[in-house]
Short mmCIF file of C-alpha atoms in Angstrom, two decimals:
data_model
loop_
_atom_site.label_atom_id
_atom_site.label_comp_id
_atom_site.label_asym_id
_atom_site.label_seq_id
_atom_site.Cartn_x
_atom_site.Cartn_y
_atom_site.Cartn_z
CA MET A 111 0.16 -0.01 -0.20
CA SER A 112 1.31 3.54 -0.81
CA SER A 113 1.07 6.44 1.28
CA SER A 114 -0.70 9.89 0.50
CA LYS A 115 2.82 11.34 0.06
CA GLN A 116 4.09 8.81 -2.07
CA ARG A 117 4.83 9.22 -5.58
CA VAL A 118 3.55 6.19 -7.17
CA ILE A 119 5.09 5.71 -10.77
CA LEU A 120 4.57 3.37 -13.30
CA VAL A 121 6.93 2.49 -15.87
CA THR A 122 6.04 -0.19 -18.81
CA GLY A 123 8.81 -2.28 -20.58
CA ALA A 124 10.92 -1.65 -17.87
CA ASN A 125 12.36 -5.04 -17.37
CA LYS A 126 15.44 -4.03 -19.47
CA GLY A 127 16.64 -0.98 -21.57
CA ILE A 128 15.62 2.59 -21.60
CA GLY A 129 12.56 1.88 -19.20
CA PHE A 130 15.29 -0.02 -16.91
CA GLU A 131 17.23 2.93 -16.94
CA VAL A 132 14.35 4.97 -15.86
CA ILE A 133 13.93 3.34 -12.86
CA LYS A 134 17.82 3.35 -12.21
CA LYS A 135 17.57 6.82 -12.46
CA LEU A 136 15.10 7.40 -10.62
CA LEU A 137 16.39 5.33 -7.47
CA GLU A 138 19.16 7.26 -7.38
CA GLU A 139 17.77 10.82 -7.08
CA SER A 140 18.49 11.21 -3.59
CA SER A 141 16.30 13.51 -2.37
CA ALA A 142 13.20 11.69 -3.95
CA SER A 143 14.18 7.92 -3.90
CA SER A 144 12.65 7.18 -0.60
CA ASN A 145 9.90 8.87 -1.46
CA ASN A 146 8.69 7.28 -4.94
CA LEU A 147 6.94 3.66 -4.96
CA ILE A 148 7.80 2.35 -8.14
CA LEU A 149 5.98 -0.28 -10.28
CA LEU A 150 8.26 -2.39 -12.51
CA GLY A 151 5.96 -3.04 -15.46
CA SER A 152 7.04 -6.11 -17.33
CA ARG A 153 5.22 -8.39 -19.52
CA ASP A 154 7.19 -11.62 -18.27
CA LEU A 155 6.88 -12.00 -14.34
CA LYS A 156 10.02 -13.65 -14.37
CA ARG A 157 12.15 -11.31 -16.53
CA GLY A 158 10.98 -8.53 -14.08
CA GLN A 159 11.76 -10.44 -10.99
CA ASP A 160 15.31 -10.66 -12.64
CA ALA A 161 15.53 -7.01 -13.38
CA LEU A 162 14.14 -6.19 -9.91
CA LEU A 163 17.45 -8.47 -8.45
CA GLN A 164 20.02 -6.30 -10.87
CA LEU A 165 18.74 -3.60 -9.04
CA GLY A 166 19.26 -4.57 -5.94
CA SER A 167 15.85 -5.33 -4.50
CA PRO A 168 14.70 -2.24 -3.36
CA SER A 169 11.88 -2.08 -0.99
CA ASN A 170 10.18 0.82 -2.48
CA VAL A 171 10.16 -1.10 -6.51
CA HIS A 172 7.68 -3.42 -7.27
CA VAL A 173 7.36 -5.87 -10.30
CA LEU A 174 3.90 -5.55 -11.80
CA GLN A 175 3.15 -8.04 -14.72
CA LEU A 176 1.64 -6.02 -17.66
CA ASP A 177 1.54 -6.91 -21.46
CA THR A 178 0.10 -3.99 -22.98
CA SER A 179 -1.12 -5.49 -26.01
CA SER A 180 -3.57 -7.65 -24.16
CA GLU A 181 -6.60 -5.66 -22.17
CA GLU A 182 -7.52 -8.64 -20.02
CA SER A 183 -3.58 -8.39 -18.76
CA ILE A 184 -4.12 -4.31 -18.53
CA ALA A 185 -7.11 -5.16 -16.65
CA ARG A 186 -5.15 -7.48 -14.13
CA ALA A 187 -2.76 -4.97 -13.63
CA THR A 188 -5.05 -2.26 -12.99
CA ASP A 189 -6.89 -4.67 -10.38
CA GLU A 190 -3.67 -5.10 -8.71
CA ILE A 191 -2.77 -1.50 -8.32
CA LYS A 192 -6.28 -1.09 -7.11
CA GLN A 193 -5.72 -3.58 -4.15
CA LYS A 194 -2.18 -3.43 -3.37
CA TYR A 195 -1.18 0.05 -4.04
CA GLY A 196 -4.61 2.43 -2.98
CA GLY A 197 -5.72 2.57 -6.76
CA GLN A 198 -3.27 5.61 -7.10
CA LEU A 199 -0.83 6.72 -9.86
CA ASP A 200 0.97 10.11 -9.96
CA VAL A 201 3.07 9.30 -13.11
CA LEU A 202 2.53 6.73 -15.84
CA ILE A 203 5.18 5.91 -18.44
CA ASN A 204 4.28 4.27 -21.50
CA ASN A 205 7.58 2.74 -22.08
CA ALA A 206 6.93 -0.46 -24.08
CA ALA A 207 7.16 -1.06 -27.48
CA ILE A 208 8.02 -3.70 -30.03
CA ALA A 209 9.36 -3.02 -33.43
CA SER A 210 10.40 -4.69 -36.72
CA TRP A 211 12.14 -4.07 -40.01
CA ASN A 212 9.86 -6.20 -41.69
CA ASP A 213 6.50 -4.12 -43.17
CA THR A 214 4.25 -7.36 -43.42
CA ALA A 215 0.40 -7.84 -42.64
CA GLU A 216 1.37 -9.40 -39.37
CA THR A 217 3.83 -7.20 -38.09
CA ALA A 218 1.56 -4.38 -38.80
CA ARG A 219 -0.72 -6.11 -36.72
CA ASP A 220 1.60 -6.33 -33.74
CA ILE A 221 3.37 -3.24 -33.57
CA PHE A 222 -0.01 -1.30 -33.79
CA ALA A 223 -1.32 -3.69 -31.33
CA THR A 224 1.36 -2.63 -28.49
CA ASN A 225 2.75 0.46 -29.61
CA TYR A 226 -0.52 2.26 -30.32
CA TYR A 227 -3.65 0.34 -29.33
CA GLY A 228 -1.72 -0.98 -26.58
CA ILE A 229 -0.96 2.43 -24.91
CA LYS A 230 -4.45 3.76 -25.83
CA LEU A 231 -5.86 0.58 -23.53
CA VAL A 232 -3.61 1.26 -20.84
CA ASN A 233 -4.59 4.84 -20.65
CA LYS A 234 -8.21 4.24 -20.32
CA HIS A 235 -7.86 1.60 -17.55
CA LEU A 236 -5.16 3.88 -15.49
CA PHE A 237 -6.39 6.94 -16.19
CA PRO A 238 -9.17 7.10 -13.71
CA LEU A 239 -6.30 6.18 -11.03
CA ILE A 240 -4.18 9.08 -11.84
CA ARG A 241 -4.29 11.41 -8.98
CA GLU A 242 -4.82 15.15 -9.82
CA ASN A 243 -1.71 17.10 -10.98
CA GLY A 244 -0.34 13.83 -12.61
CA ARG A 245 1.66 13.02 -15.58
CA VAL A 246 1.18 10.62 -18.66
CA VAL A 247 4.33 10.15 -20.58
CA ASN A 248 4.12 8.35 -23.67
CA VAL A 249 7.63 7.54 -25.49
CA SER A 250 7.32 7.75 -29.03
CA SER A 251 10.18 8.90 -31.32
CA GLY A 252 11.44 11.06 -33.85
CA VAL A 253 10.65 8.35 -36.72
CA GLY A 254 7.26 9.17 -36.36
CA ALA A 255 7.95 12.77 -37.21
CA TRP A 256 9.69 11.52 -40.13
CA ALA A 257 7.01 9.23 -41.17
CA LEU A 258 4.35 12.10 -41.08
CA HIS A 259 6.55 14.30 -43.02
CA ASP A 260 6.60 11.58 -45.69
CA MET A 261 2.76 11.38 -45.89
CA THR A 262 0.71 12.73 -48.04
CA ASP A 263 -0.48 16.51 -47.79
CA GLU A 264 -4.17 15.56 -46.81
CA ILE A 265 -3.07 12.53 -44.30
CA GLN A 266 -0.67 15.28 -42.67
CA LYS A 267 -3.29 17.55 -42.49
CA LYS A 268 -5.72 14.96 -40.72
CA TYR A 269 -2.88 14.57 -38.06
CA LYS A 270 -2.07 17.94 -37.34
CA SER A 271 -5.64 18.95 -36.97
CA GLU A 272 -6.23 20.77 -33.52
CA THR A 273 -9.82 18.90 -33.48
CA LEU A 274 -8.62 15.47 -34.01
CA THR A 275 -10.26 12.58 -32.28
CA GLU A 276 -9.33 9.22 -31.02
CA GLU A 277 -11.85 8.03 -33.48
CA GLU A 278 -10.15 9.60 -36.37
CA ILE A 279 -6.68 8.54 -35.53
CA ASP A 280 -7.88 5.01 -35.43
CA GLY A 281 -9.23 5.59 -38.60
CA LEU A 282 -6.00 6.56 -40.16
CA VAL A 283 -4.10 3.76 -38.63
CA LYS A 284 -6.98 1.18 -40.07
CA ASP A 285 -5.86 2.53 -43.59
CA PHE A 286 -2.05 2.43 -42.44
CA ILE A 287 -1.96 -1.28 -41.80
CA SER A 288 -4.39 -2.02 -44.71
CA ALA A 289 -2.15 -0.46 -47.06
CA ILE A 290 1.03 -2.66 -45.68
CA ALA A 291 -1.08 -5.71 -46.25
CA THR A 292 -1.95 -4.90 -49.51
CA LYS A 293 1.22 -3.28 -50.52
CA THR A 294 -0.13 -0.07 -51.56
CA ILE A 295 1.62 1.89 -48.62
CA ASP A 296 3.15 4.30 -51.42
CA LYS A 297 -0.63 5.72 -51.59
CA ILE A 298 -0.15 6.76 -47.85
CA MET A 299 3.68 7.37 -48.16
CA PRO A 300 4.97 8.14 -51.80
CA ASN A 301 8.77 7.84 -52.36
CA THR A 302 9.38 7.55 -48.77
CA LYS A 303 13.33 6.57 -48.13
CA LEU A 304 12.25 5.14 -44.63
CA LEU A 305 12.61 1.86 -43.42
CA GLY A 306 10.49 0.32 -40.73
CA LEU A 307 7.23 1.62 -41.83
CA CYS A 308 5.00 -0.14 -39.74
CA TYR A 309 7.15 0.70 -36.48
CA SER A 310 7.69 4.64 -37.70
CA GLY A 311 3.51 4.77 -38.65
CA SER A 312 2.78 3.47 -35.02
CA LYS A 313 5.00 6.28 -33.69
CA THR A 314 3.24 8.90 -35.66
CA ALA A 315 -0.10 7.89 -34.52
CA LEU A 316 1.38 7.40 -30.91
CA THR A 317 2.23 11.17 -30.76
CA ALA A 318 -0.67 12.37 -32.30
CA LEU A 319 -2.73 10.36 -29.55
CA THR A 320 -0.87 12.31 -27.17
CA ARG A 321 -2.09 15.57 -28.34
CA VAL A 322 -5.54 14.30 -28.50
CA GLU A 323 -5.37 13.03 -24.80
CA ALA A 324 -4.09 16.35 -23.52
CA ARG A 325 -6.95 17.95 -24.63
CA GLN A 326 -9.57 15.18 -23.18
CA TRP A 327 -7.77 15.09 -19.58
CA SER A 328 -6.13 18.13 -18.72
CA GLY A 329 -9.36 19.78 -17.63
CA ALA A 330 -10.72 17.16 -14.75
CA LYS A 331 -7.42 16.72 -12.75
CA ASN A 332 -5.26 19.09 -14.59
CA VAL A 333 -3.41 16.00 -15.47
CA LEU A 334 -0.09 16.59 -17.90
CA VAL A 335 -0.12 14.32 -20.96
CA VAL A 336 3.48 14.59 -23.31
CA SER A 337 5.16 12.62 -25.50
CA VAL A 338 8.77 12.35 -25.67
CA CYS A 339 11.27 10.55 -27.81
CA PRO A 340 14.48 8.91 -26.04
CA GLY A 341 16.53 9.17 -29.05
CA TYR A 342 18.48 6.25 -30.96
CA CYS A 343 19.47 4.45 -27.94
CA SER A 344 21.45 1.19 -27.86
CA THR A 345 18.62 -1.28 -26.76
CA ASP A 346 17.47 -4.92 -27.69
CA LEU A 347 14.85 -2.77 -29.57
CA ASN A 348 17.37 -1.96 -32.11
CA ASN A 349 19.95 -5.05 -31.39
CA HIS A 350 22.17 -2.05 -30.32
CA GLY A 351 22.85 -0.46 -33.59
CA PRO A 352 25.47 1.50 -34.96
CA GLY A 353 26.26 4.92 -33.55
CA SER A 354 23.33 4.57 -30.93
CA ARG A 355 23.81 6.27 -27.80
CA PRO A 356 23.65 4.92 -24.09
CA PRO A 357 20.07 4.07 -23.02
CA ALA A 358 20.54 6.21 -20.07
CA LEU A 359 20.95 9.16 -22.18
CA GLY A 360 17.35 7.99 -23.24
CA ALA A 361 16.06 7.65 -19.58
CA ASP A 362 17.05 11.44 -19.03
CA SER A 363 15.17 12.50 -21.75
CA ILE A 364 12.25 10.65 -20.63
CA LEU A 365 12.49 12.17 -16.78
CA TYR A 366 12.95 15.40 -17.80
CA VAL A 367 9.13 15.53 -18.59
CA VAL A 368 8.45 13.73 -15.60
CA ASN A 369 10.19 16.30 -13.10
CA THR A 370 10.50 19.19 -14.55
CA PRO A 371 7.94 21.64 -13.19
CA LYS A 372 4.69 21.93 -15.19
CA ALA A 373 4.73 25.30 -15.69
CA ASP A 374 7.80 24.91 -18.11
CA LEU A 375 6.15 22.37 -20.00
CA GLU A 376 3.30 22.37 -22.84
CA ASN A 377 0.54 20.02 -22.70
CA GLY A 378 0.25 17.36 -25.43
CA GLU A 379 3.70 18.42 -26.87
CA PHE A 380 6.57 16.33 -27.92
CA TYR A 381 9.93 16.87 -26.52
CA GLN A 382 13.40 14.82 -26.41
CA ASP A 383 16.48 15.80 -24.27
CA GLY A 384 14.30 18.75 -22.81
CA LYS A 385 13.65 20.50 -26.16
CA LYS A 386 10.24 20.51 -27.91
CA LEU A 387 10.06 18.83 -31.07
CA PRO A 388 7.52 19.31 -34.07
CA GLN A 389 5.11 16.67 -35.00
CA SER A 390 6.61 16.70 -38.25
CA SER A 391 10.37 16.78 -39.58
CA ALA A 392 12.25 15.80 -42.54
CA PHE A 393 14.44 12.49 -42.50
CA THR A 394 17.92 14.36 -41.85
CA VAL A 395 20.11 12.17 -40.03
CA ASN A 396 23.48 11.41 -41.00
CA ILE A 397 24.01 7.85 -41.08
CA ARG A 398 27.55 8.06 -41.88
CA ASP A 399 28.48 9.70 -39.15
CA ARG A 400 26.76 7.32 -36.88
CA LEU A 401 28.16 4.44 -38.35
CA LYS A 402 31.42 5.95 -38.18
CA ALA A 403 31.11 6.90 -34.64
CA SER A 404 30.39 3.20 -34.03
CA ASN A 405 33.77 2.31 -35.19
CA MET A 406 32.41 -0.20 -37.52
CA LYS A 407 33.79 -0.74 -41.09
CA PHE A 408 31.85 1.64 -43.58
CA ASP A 409 31.95 -0.32 -46.60
CA ARG A 410 30.08 -2.79 -44.42
CA TYR A 411 27.16 -0.91 -44.86
CA LYS A 412 27.77 1.47 -47.67
CA PHE A 413 24.51 0.05 -49.68
CA ILE A 414 22.15 0.85 -47.02
CA VAL A 415 23.65 4.17 -46.24
CA GLN A 416 23.45 5.23 -49.82
CA CYS A 417 19.77 3.65 -49.86
CA ILE A 418 18.68 6.28 -46.66
CA ILE A 419 20.33 9.23 -47.58
CA GLY A 420 18.98 8.98 -51.32
CA GLU A 421 21.98 8.51 -53.26
CA ASN A 422 20.38 5.32 -54.51
CA LYS A 423 16.25 5.15 -55.98
CA GLY A 424 13.27 2.64 -56.26
CA GLN A 425 11.80 0.30 -54.25
CA GLY A 426 13.85 -2.44 -55.51
CA VAL A 427 17.01 -0.65 -53.95
CA LYS A 428 14.97 -0.15 -50.53
CA TYR A 429 13.81 -3.80 -50.25
CA SER A 430 17.28 -5.03 -50.97
CA CYS A 431 18.76 -2.87 -48.81
CA ARG A 432 16.81 -3.48 -45.89
CA CYS A 433 17.87 -7.60 -46.46
CA LEU A 434 21.36 -6.36 -46.52
CA TRP A 435 20.90 -4.53 -42.77
CA ASP A 436 18.79 -7.80 -41.51
CA ALA A 437 21.69 -9.73 -42.06
CA ASP A 438 23.42 -7.76 -39.29
CA THR A 439 20.17 -6.41 -37.23
CA ASP A 440 16.86 -7.03 -36.32
CA GLY A 441 15.24 -4.41 -34.79
CA MET A 442 14.79 -0.72 -35.00
CA ALA A 443 15.68 2.23 -32.67
CA LYS A 444 13.57 4.12 -30.41
#
């Protein structure tokens, strides 16, 4: 049971990677660590317990089994919070996500089930438990902004609408998944050079959902709802890809919106490393620099680099490039 003075924080997908680093850093906050009751959300209970052991089994960190792609699991976790922790949360960090380079119908369904629909369901079940002046942090990604930039003007207009609704986002997501399944994604994202479209598209939808939820929830209990990009971090999600930064830095990006005074943040906005990001932006990352920074042999990845930055053209090149990358990595960066 939590006390009324404790700050109750739930971090989903926290048994490893960025979520695990978030909890480590919360424990390192000398002035606040003893006043935080932290729920370590993990899809697999055993892995969650192993993570707790790695943390040294602190008394104020408890494992909560939570599969964000399953409403049944979400409902059980909600009941557990009510029964064991007084039914109250101060901070909800939706960190759990899955990714893949492969853009198939099955992949699209799986990725959106966790990265978009799952977070919608988590928020639906847990928002009633958020205390006044609480916070909901949806961990999104800059690739979502890149994906939106590459969508048609009509779709961009819908996503950017100030009156956008959850139902409208659901419709856009349904169309996106259908386009992946029917191999007509070029009608939504013509001439895009991005890979891992299912992942990036799910993050476009999540960033938009954050804006809608901020409008819906800010009034009743003055809840702050923001999205945050942790950056391209070295985690299992991207198979510790070349040029990635330590997950601890991703955790810092998340904790900025957790700990910064609400007066210094804007409800519904998208942040990274303490700075507000646009909802849509062009893909400008210098992949060459990323690879060189990782001390990897550049020639080995020359083909994919040329492809991503547009030195070669066409769908055939893109998919050849994807196959080359898949020979070494299986995941995607946050």
